[in-house]
Short mmCIF file of C-alpha atoms and ligand atoms in Angstrom, two decimals:
data_model
loop_
_atom_site.label_atom_id
_atom_site.label_comp_id
_atom_site.label_asym_id
_atom_site.label_seq_id
_atom_site.Cartn_x
_atom_site.Cartn_y
_atom_site.Cartn_z
CA MET A 1 0.02 0.13 -0.11
CA ARG A 2 1.49 3.31 -1.12
CA LEU A 3 1.01 4.79 2.26
CA THR A 4 2.90 2.94 4.22
CA VAL A 5 5.79 2.60 1.92
CA LEU A 6 6.03 6.21 2.02
CA ILE A 7 5.71 6.39 5.63
CA SER A 8 8.13 3.93 6.04
CA ARG A 9 10.92 5.53 4.63
CA GLY A 10 9.69 8.95 6.73
CA VAL A 11 11.69 11.28 8.99
CA ALA A 12 12.61 8.65 11.58
CA GLY A 13 11.55 5.38 13.01
CA ALA A 14 9.58 6.61 15.66
CA THR A 15 7.90 9.24 13.52
CA ALA A 16 7.07 6.81 10.88
CA ALA A 17 5.56 4.74 13.41
CA ALA A 18 3.57 7.49 15.07
CA LEU A 19 2.51 8.22 11.60
CA LEU A 20 1.17 5.21 10.67
CA VAL A 21 -2.56 5.69 10.29
CA SER A 22 -4.61 3.19 12.27
CA MET A 23 -8.32 2.44 10.97
CA LEU A 24 -10.86 1.92 13.29
CA GLY A 25 -13.23 0.85 10.62
CA LEU A 26 -13.06 2.43 7.34
CA ALA A 27 -10.37 1.47 5.01
CA ILE A 28 -10.18 4.71 2.77
CA ILE A 29 -6.78 5.68 3.06
CA ALA A 30 -5.41 3.26 0.51
CA ALA A 31 -8.26 4.03 -1.80
CA ILE A 32 -7.32 7.58 -2.17
CA GLY A 33 -4.73 9.49 -3.66
CA LEU A 34 -2.28 11.61 -1.55
CA PRO A 35 -1.97 15.11 -2.48
CA GLU A 36 1.05 16.43 -3.17
CA ARG A 37 1.81 18.52 -0.34
CA PRO A 38 4.41 19.49 2.14
CA THR A 39 4.47 18.60 5.19
CA ASP A 40 5.15 21.15 7.60
CA PRO A 41 8.32 21.02 9.03
CA VAL A 42 8.97 21.75 12.65
CA SER A 43 8.72 25.55 12.92
CA VAL A 44 11.39 27.05 15.03
CA SER A 45 11.51 31.10 14.79
CA GLY A 46 14.22 32.19 12.52
CA VAL A 47 15.41 29.01 11.06
CA THR A 48 14.13 27.24 7.66
CA ALA A 49 13.82 23.74 6.36
CA ALA A 50 16.63 21.76 5.05
CA ARG A 51 14.60 19.92 2.38
CA LEU A 52 16.83 17.51 1.12
CA VAL A 53 13.77 15.25 -0.71
CA PRO A 54 10.50 15.83 -1.34
CA PRO A 55 8.76 15.91 1.74
CA LEU A 56 6.00 13.73 3.07
CA PRO A 57 2.61 14.23 2.01
CA ALA A 58 -0.10 14.03 4.82
CA PRO A 59 -2.20 11.31 4.89
CA TRP A 60 -5.82 11.36 3.84
CA PRO A 61 -8.07 12.54 5.79
CA LEU A 62 -5.73 14.91 7.47
CA SER A 63 -4.73 15.92 3.90
CA LEU A 64 -8.43 17.53 3.92
CA ALA A 65 -7.72 19.95 6.32
CA GLU A 66 -5.46 22.21 3.71
CA HIS A 67 -8.31 22.76 1.61
CA ALA A 68 -10.18 24.51 4.16
CA ALA A 69 -11.35 28.13 3.61
CA ARG A 70 -12.69 28.41 7.16
CA THR A 71 -12.30 26.60 10.61
CA VAL A 72 -13.53 26.75 14.12
CA GLU A 73 -11.60 25.17 16.77
CA GLY A 74 -12.08 25.19 20.69
CA GLU A 75 -12.37 22.60 23.57
CA PHE A 76 -15.19 20.84 24.63
CA HIS A 77 -16.81 22.14 27.88
CA ARG A 78 -19.04 20.52 30.46
CA GLY A 79 -22.08 20.16 28.64
CA ASP A 80 -20.89 20.33 24.99
CA THR A 81 -22.04 17.66 22.77
CA PHE A 82 -20.57 16.23 19.19
CA ALA A 83 -24.13 17.49 17.97
CA SER A 84 -24.17 20.76 20.15
CA VAL A 85 -20.54 21.89 18.77
CA LEU A 86 -21.02 20.91 15.05
CA ARG A 87 -24.27 23.21 14.99
CA SER A 88 -22.86 26.45 16.62
CA ALA A 89 -20.35 25.71 13.98
CA GLY A 90 -23.08 26.11 11.39
CA VAL A 91 -23.66 22.79 10.14
CA SER A 92 -27.09 21.87 9.33
CA ALA A 93 -29.31 19.56 12.05
CA THR A 94 -29.91 17.04 9.05
CA LEU A 95 -25.80 16.82 8.11
CA ILE A 96 -25.49 16.10 12.19
CA ASP A 97 -28.12 13.28 12.83
CA GLN A 98 -26.13 11.90 9.38
CA LEU A 99 -22.46 11.88 11.11
CA ALA A 100 -23.93 10.70 14.37
CA ARG A 101 -25.24 7.67 12.76
CA ALA A 102 -22.38 7.05 10.70
CA VAL A 103 -19.65 7.62 13.10
CA GLN A 104 -21.14 5.23 15.71
CA PRO A 105 -19.29 2.34 15.19
CA ASP A 106 -15.71 3.62 15.72
CA PHE A 107 -16.57 6.89 17.51
CA ASN A 108 -18.43 7.08 20.72
CA VAL A 109 -19.47 10.43 20.86
CA LYS A 110 -20.80 10.22 24.39
CA ARG A 111 -17.72 9.50 25.80
CA ILE A 112 -16.42 12.81 24.73
CA ARG A 113 -14.19 14.58 27.45
CA SER A 114 -14.05 18.17 28.38
CA GLY A 115 -11.26 19.94 28.30
CA ARG A 116 -10.18 18.07 24.99
CA PRO A 117 -9.63 19.96 21.75
CA TYR A 118 -11.63 19.85 18.34
CA LYS A 119 -11.29 21.80 15.10
CA ILE A 120 -13.81 21.66 12.15
CA TYR A 121 -12.76 22.63 9.19
CA PHE A 122 -15.21 23.77 5.89
CA ALA A 123 -14.68 24.33 2.26
CA ALA A 124 -15.40 27.55 0.45
CA HIS A 125 -19.13 27.25 0.01
CA ASP A 126 -19.36 26.19 3.44
CA GLU A 127 -19.52 22.54 3.46
CA LEU A 128 -18.28 20.32 6.09
CA LEU A 129 -15.08 18.84 5.12
CA LEU A 130 -13.47 17.44 8.35
CA PHE A 131 -14.04 16.97 12.31
CA ARG A 132 -11.20 16.39 14.25
CA TYR A 133 -11.19 15.47 17.69
CA GLN A 134 -8.15 14.47 20.27
CA PRO A 135 -9.06 12.36 22.97
CA ASP A 136 -5.48 12.61 24.11
CA ARG A 137 -2.24 13.92 22.90
CA GLN A 138 -1.42 10.94 21.09
CA ARG A 139 -4.69 10.23 19.34
CA ALA A 140 -6.82 12.01 16.84
CA ILE A 141 -10.10 10.92 15.66
CA LEU A 142 -10.82 12.56 12.07
CA VAL A 143 -14.40 12.66 11.00
CA ALA A 144 -14.38 13.04 7.21
CA GLU A 145 -16.51 11.70 3.78
CA GLY A 146 -15.23 9.36 2.08
CA ARG A 147 -15.91 7.13 -0.84
CA ARG A 148 -18.45 5.10 1.40
CA GLY A 149 -19.69 8.16 3.06
CA TRP A 150 -19.14 9.71 6.08
CA GLY A 151 -16.89 7.85 9.01
CA ALA A 152 -14.50 7.62 11.85
CA THR A 153 -11.19 7.33 11.86
CA GLU A 154 -8.38 7.27 14.44
CA ILE A 155 -4.93 8.09 13.53
CA VAL A 156 -1.43 8.48 15.54
CA VAL A 157 -0.98 11.93 16.15
CA PRO A 158 2.96 12.05 14.69
CA TYR A 159 5.30 13.91 17.17
CA ASP A 160 6.71 16.79 16.30
CA ILE A 161 10.28 15.94 15.90
CA ARG A 162 13.30 18.75 16.56
CA PRO A 163 16.57 17.19 16.56
CA ARG A 164 18.79 18.98 19.15
CA PHE A 165 22.42 19.67 19.47
CA ILE A 166 24.07 18.70 23.13
CA HIS A 167 27.53 19.17 24.67
CA ALA A 168 28.03 17.74 27.54
CA VAL A 169 31.80 17.36 29.63
CA ILE A 170 32.31 14.61 31.86
CA ARG A 171 32.74 15.26 35.52
CA GLY A 172 31.84 12.29 37.09
CA SER A 173 29.26 9.99 35.30
CA LEU A 174 27.66 10.09 31.87
CA GLU A 175 24.09 10.77 33.31
CA GLY A 176 25.41 13.71 35.62
CA ALA A 177 27.23 14.83 32.58
CA LEU A 178 24.06 15.42 30.63
CA ALA A 179 21.93 16.23 33.71
CA ALA A 180 23.89 19.41 34.18
CA THR A 181 23.05 20.51 30.53
CA TRP A 182 19.64 22.05 30.14
CA MET A 183 17.80 18.86 30.44
CA GLY A 184 16.17 17.27 33.55
CA ARG A 185 17.73 14.09 35.25
CA SER A 186 15.12 11.88 34.22
CA ASP A 187 15.79 12.96 31.20
CA ALA A 188 19.56 12.57 31.16
CA ILE A 189 18.92 8.96 32.50
CA ARG A 190 17.21 8.00 29.50
CA LEU A 191 19.63 9.57 27.14
CA SER A 192 22.55 7.97 28.68
CA HIS A 193 21.08 4.35 28.53
CA LYS A 194 20.32 5.52 24.88
CA LEU A 195 23.99 6.26 24.64
CA ALA A 196 25.29 3.01 26.70
CA GLY A 197 23.44 1.14 24.22
CA ILE A 198 24.71 2.42 21.19
CA PHE A 199 28.02 1.84 22.19
CA ALA A 200 27.72 -0.62 24.19
CA TRP A 201 30.60 -2.69 22.47
CA ASP A 202 33.18 0.03 22.65
CA ILE A 203 32.65 2.19 25.72
CA ASP A 204 32.33 1.06 29.30
CA PHE A 205 30.56 3.75 30.68
CA ALA A 206 30.97 2.46 34.37
CA ALA A 207 34.82 2.28 33.87
CA ASP A 208 36.39 4.20 30.86
CA LEU A 209 34.91 7.76 31.43
CA ARG A 210 37.62 10.34 32.73
CA VAL A 211 37.25 13.90 33.71
CA ASN A 212 36.98 15.97 30.77
CA ASP A 213 35.73 13.65 28.35
CA THR A 214 33.26 15.15 26.04
CA VAL A 215 30.14 13.92 24.80
CA ASP A 216 28.41 15.36 21.74
CA VAL A 217 24.77 14.09 20.84
CA VAL A 218 22.63 14.96 18.14
CA VAL A 219 19.10 13.81 19.74
CA GLU A 220 15.12 13.85 18.86
CA GLN A 221 12.96 15.88 20.66
CA ARG A 222 9.47 14.69 20.67
CA PHE A 223 6.67 17.18 20.92
CA LEU A 224 2.79 17.10 20.88
CA GLU A 225 0.35 20.03 21.21
CA GLY A 226 3.93 22.06 21.56
CA GLY A 227 5.00 19.97 24.77
CA PHE A 228 8.35 18.14 24.80
CA VAL A 229 7.56 14.52 25.77
CA GLY A 230 10.56 13.17 25.54
CA PHE A 231 14.21 11.94 23.41
CA GLY A 232 13.56 9.98 20.33
CA ASP A 233 16.40 8.50 18.88
CA VAL A 234 19.87 9.75 18.99
CA LEU A 235 20.79 10.67 15.30
CA ALA A 236 24.65 11.28 15.69
CA ALA A 237 27.17 11.20 18.52
CA GLU A 238 30.70 11.92 18.94
CA LEU A 239 32.47 10.99 22.05
CA ARG A 240 35.82 11.64 23.09
CA ILE A 241 36.71 9.28 25.79
CA ALA A 242 39.99 8.24 27.42
CA GLY A 243 41.82 9.57 24.32
CA ARG A 244 40.06 8.03 22.06
CA THR A 245 37.13 9.21 19.46
CA TYR A 246 34.00 7.07 19.43
CA ASN A 247 31.21 8.02 16.36
CA ALA A 248 27.93 6.89 15.59
CA VAL A 249 25.14 7.83 12.91
CA ARG A 250 21.56 6.34 13.45
CA TYR A 251 20.90 5.05 9.97
CA VAL A 252 16.95 4.35 8.98
CA ARG A 253 16.80 1.28 6.26
CA PRO A 254 13.65 1.09 4.63
CA GLY A 255 11.71 -2.02 6.30
CA THR A 256 14.13 -2.69 8.85
CA ALA A 257 15.06 -1.66 12.82
CA ILE A 258 17.42 1.64 12.96
CA ALA A 259 20.78 0.70 13.47
CA TYR A 260 24.34 2.65 14.25
CA PHE A 261 26.89 2.69 12.20
CA THR A 262 30.51 4.79 12.36
CA PRO A 263 31.07 7.25 9.56
CA THR A 264 32.36 4.75 7.04
CA GLY A 265 29.39 2.51 7.61
CA GLU A 266 30.78 -0.17 9.70
CA SER A 267 28.22 -1.45 12.24
CA LEU A 268 28.53 -0.54 15.63
CA GLN A 269 27.49 -3.83 16.93
CA ARG A 270 29.59 -6.59 17.53
CA ALA A 271 29.53 -10.14 16.78
CA PHE A 272 31.32 -12.78 19.10
CA LEU A 273 33.03 -15.63 17.80
CA ARG A 274 31.09 -18.82 17.43
CA SER A 275 33.58 -20.56 19.58
CA PRO A 276 37.24 -19.67 21.24
CA VAL A 277 38.79 -22.76 20.04
CA ASP A 278 39.54 -25.39 17.35
CA PHE A 279 37.82 -28.28 19.02
CA THR A 280 37.04 -32.02 18.60
CA ARG A 281 33.70 -31.88 20.23
CA ILE A 282 31.80 -30.11 23.05
CA SER A 283 31.25 -32.48 25.99
CA SER A 284 28.95 -30.58 27.89
CA ARG A 285 26.82 -27.61 27.11
CA PHE A 286 25.25 -24.60 29.29
CA SER A 287 22.77 -26.34 32.03
CA TYR A 288 21.04 -25.57 34.86
CA ARG A 289 21.43 -28.73 36.03
CA ARG A 290 24.16 -31.57 35.20
CA MET A 291 26.11 -34.08 37.15
CA HIS A 292 29.34 -32.54 38.12
CA PRO A 293 32.08 -35.45 36.48
CA VAL A 294 34.09 -34.39 39.50
CA LEU A 295 32.11 -33.63 42.44
CA ASN A 296 29.27 -36.06 41.53
CA VAL A 297 26.73 -33.68 42.47
CA VAL A 298 24.24 -31.88 40.33
CA ARG A 299 24.89 -28.39 39.81
CA ALA A 300 24.33 -25.89 37.10
CA HIS A 301 26.98 -25.47 34.33
CA ARG A 302 26.99 -22.08 33.50
CA GLY A 303 29.27 -22.37 30.04
CA VAL A 304 30.63 -24.82 27.63
CA ASP A 305 33.07 -27.53 27.55
CA TYR A 306 35.13 -27.80 24.36
CA VAL A 307 37.16 -30.41 23.99
CA ALA A 308 40.79 -30.34 22.41
CA PRO A 309 44.08 -31.53 22.45
CA ALA A 310 46.47 -29.77 25.55
CA GLY A 311 48.04 -26.87 24.03
CA THR A 312 45.57 -25.72 21.58
CA PRO A 313 45.25 -21.82 21.01
CA VAL A 314 42.16 -20.45 22.92
CA HIS A 315 41.44 -17.13 21.30
CA ALA A 316 39.53 -13.76 22.55
CA THR A 317 35.34 -14.28 20.97
CA ALA A 318 35.60 -10.65 20.73
CA THR A 319 37.61 -7.32 21.03
CA GLY A 320 37.93 -6.06 24.83
CA THR A 321 39.74 -5.83 27.91
CA VAL A 322 41.53 -8.10 30.12
CA THR A 323 40.27 -7.79 33.52
CA TYR A 324 41.71 -11.64 34.97
CA VAL A 325 44.53 -13.27 34.54
CA GLY A 326 45.67 -15.75 36.91
CA ARG A 327 44.73 -19.28 38.59
CA ASN A 328 41.88 -20.62 41.26
CA ALA A 329 41.37 -24.27 42.59
CA GLN A 330 38.65 -24.54 40.84
CA ALA A 331 39.10 -22.76 37.63
CA GLY A 332 42.69 -23.37 37.21
CA ASN A 333 44.37 -20.86 34.94
CA HIS A 334 41.89 -18.88 33.21
CA VAL A 335 41.21 -15.58 32.09
CA LYS A 336 38.71 -12.73 31.77
CA ILE A 337 37.79 -10.39 28.84
CA ARG A 338 35.66 -7.60 29.18
CA HIS A 339 33.85 -6.20 26.05
CA GLY A 340 32.00 -3.14 26.31
CA GLY A 341 29.84 -2.36 28.90
CA SER A 342 27.64 -5.52 28.96
CA TYR A 343 29.37 -8.58 28.48
CA THR A 344 32.63 -10.58 29.91
CA SER A 345 33.99 -13.76 28.70
CA TRP A 346 35.70 -16.58 30.72
CA TYR A 347 38.21 -19.10 29.63
CA LEU A 348 39.01 -21.75 32.01
CA HIS A 349 41.50 -24.75 32.60
CA LEU A 350 44.23 -23.06 30.51
CA SER A 351 47.56 -25.00 30.87
CA ARG A 352 48.70 -21.69 30.90
CA PRO A 353 48.02 -18.09 29.68
CA ALA A 354 49.36 -16.10 26.48
CA ASP A 355 53.03 -15.21 27.38
CA GLY A 356 52.48 -11.38 28.71
CA LEU A 357 48.97 -11.15 28.83
CA GLU A 358 48.02 -8.65 31.96
CA VAL A 359 45.43 -7.47 32.96
CA GLY A 360 44.33 -4.04 31.30
CA ASP A 361 45.55 -5.36 27.91
CA LYS A 362 43.25 -4.48 25.09
CA VAL A 363 42.90 -7.62 22.94
CA GLU A 364 41.12 -8.26 19.37
CA GLN A 365 38.98 -10.75 18.68
CA GLY A 366 40.39 -13.74 17.53
CA GLU A 367 43.84 -12.94 19.59
CA VAL A 368 45.53 -15.90 21.55
CA LEU A 369 44.87 -15.72 25.05
CA GLY A 370 46.22 -19.00 26.47
CA TYR A 371 46.03 -22.42 25.60
CA VAL A 372 43.89 -25.46 26.31
CA GLY A 373 45.21 -27.31 29.38
CA ARG A 374 43.13 -29.02 32.41
CA THR A 375 44.38 -27.02 35.36
CA GLY A 376 41.73 -26.78 38.35
CA LEU A 377 38.87 -28.85 38.45
CA ALA A 378 38.98 -30.47 35.30
CA THR A 379 38.97 -34.63 34.26
CA SER A 380 40.31 -33.87 30.37
CA ASN A 381 41.95 -31.31 28.24
CA HIS A 382 39.10 -28.99 27.54
CA LEU A 383 38.23 -25.23 27.57
CA HIS A 384 35.34 -24.38 29.90
CA TYR A 385 34.11 -21.10 28.11
CA GLN A 386 31.45 -18.74 29.60
CA LEU A 387 29.82 -15.77 28.96
CA GLU A 388 28.44 -13.33 31.50
CA GLN A 389 25.98 -10.47 30.53
CA GLY A 390 24.87 -7.72 32.66
CA GLY A 391 26.03 -9.98 36.08
CA THR A 392 24.32 -13.15 34.69
CA PHE A 393 26.02 -16.27 32.61
CA VAL A 394 23.85 -16.79 29.07
CA ASP A 395 24.35 -19.59 26.99
CA PRO A 396 27.05 -18.92 24.30
CA LEU A 397 25.34 -21.34 22.01
CA SER A 398 21.88 -19.96 21.93
CA ILE A 399 22.66 -16.27 22.50
CA ASP A 400 21.32 -14.13 19.54
CA PHE A 401 24.49 -12.32 19.25
CA PRO A 402 23.88 -9.04 17.00
CA ALA A 403 25.26 -8.91 13.49
CA ASN A 404 28.17 -6.86 12.95
CA ALA A 405 27.85 -6.94 9.07
CA PRO A 406 29.25 -3.19 7.29
CA LEU A 407 26.29 -1.76 5.40
CA PRO A 408 25.92 -3.01 1.62
CA SER A 409 27.33 -0.87 -0.66
CA GLU A 410 23.92 -0.60 -2.61
CA GLN A 411 22.98 1.58 0.82
CA MET A 412 26.27 3.33 1.16
CA ALA A 413 24.38 6.58 -0.89
CA GLU A 414 21.14 6.55 1.42
CA PHE A 415 23.50 6.20 4.04
CA ALA A 416 25.49 9.04 3.10
CA LEU A 417 22.56 11.14 2.81
CA GLN A 418 21.23 10.76 6.11
CA ARG A 419 25.11 10.85 7.97
CA GLY A 420 26.04 14.01 6.20
CA VAL A 421 23.18 15.85 7.49
CA TRP A 422 23.91 14.23 11.25
CA ILE A 423 27.30 14.86 11.08
CA SER A 424 27.15 18.41 9.67
CA ARG A 425 24.64 19.15 12.59
CA LEU A 426 27.21 17.72 14.84
CA ARG A 427 29.94 20.10 13.48
CA GLU A 428 27.95 23.01 13.66
CA GLY A 429 26.65 22.80 17.20
CA GLN A 430 23.07 23.63 15.90
CA ILE A 431 20.24 23.97 18.36
CA GLU A 432 16.91 22.95 17.13
CA ARG A 433 17.04 24.02 13.34
CA PRO A 434 14.57 21.81 11.97
CA VAL A 435 15.14 19.17 9.48
CA VAL A 436 12.87 17.09 6.63
CA LEU A 437 14.79 13.55 6.07
CA ALA A 438 11.76 12.17 4.02
CA GLY A 439 12.22 9.04 1.62
CA SER A 440 14.84 8.36 -1.07
CA GLY A 441 12.51 9.45 -3.94
CA GLU A 442 13.32 6.59 -5.86
ZN1 ZN B 1 32.99 -26.76 31.79
#
């Protein structure tokens, strides 16, 4: 359906979702041609919209509003009814009766609440075009005449999206730095969670931050009825953390979830290697109950045992930082690697760790950490590999790791367009300049 296609390539994932028109009963939108009318860009005084590509047309019946010669708007007060409001706006009693019957299946006019706004649109000869009522900020009910006569349609009111640039300097925590800008504490917490998620594979915000590190972000602000209702997506970010620069750009791909990439199109999500060792077989899988071969008691096995000859190299399953190299009675020689903020991988029963491996070392994916052995509580040569996510062990064989494929070349042009806008916004430090970033216009 043409409308959906147009909308799914819209301004932003969130906006696109919000724009999706939910029909109460009349399947009329598909049948009506879309007028070629620009949507109103977010209007901020003194600045003009950057039109990159033709903007999104408003869906029917919202599009009727532009043909209005006269409008009447107000709020329902105590004692007002659908009929009384239409009557005082000049609609004939006959038409009101007709409307009341036609909308009944989809719009219970008896449930109109006082204090909520309405707007009535009339055409040139005072014919009724459109009645709009908002039961709440996020929904609107539209009464209009479609091919099958009058009817009511409910739509999700699209957010007004205003990109905003934020510059924050670390004094302690990330959320503390954000809260020291104009935003409130709860918004700072939400935004810091968004950033932690985007950079989860690269930055451990609890451990890596230094005083005077900087955070530059362009983020969507969502407005309804003129009021700020929260942040949408992070559009671009540049973080200077502990002497390194990290970049992320949001990319909206038609038909898929949004994703974050570096400016050169590399995914920010890293994949783990499926296994850390060239093994001959798996002798024990992740399980909450298994008979322990040495202790002879039932206990959970929170990892995977890979059988391999003594001395087989063991590889880091993802890029990270060494957090432990040492030995104890149960695990024998073992190594732990922290990957970003949420994952830690463990490598147990090694014959020995790699030469010179120390806590704090950065290791690349695939780098040799040590060699298979049977130190600690082990009956034969094997690697016990386990993966901790946010403090709990997860099954490395069943966890759905995010893909880290770079963008395919055919998507680079579209990505470059989106990237150009948000990176330039970061560079300029522009505040609230509206942008219309619509479909690719193919
Ligand atoms: Zn094991």
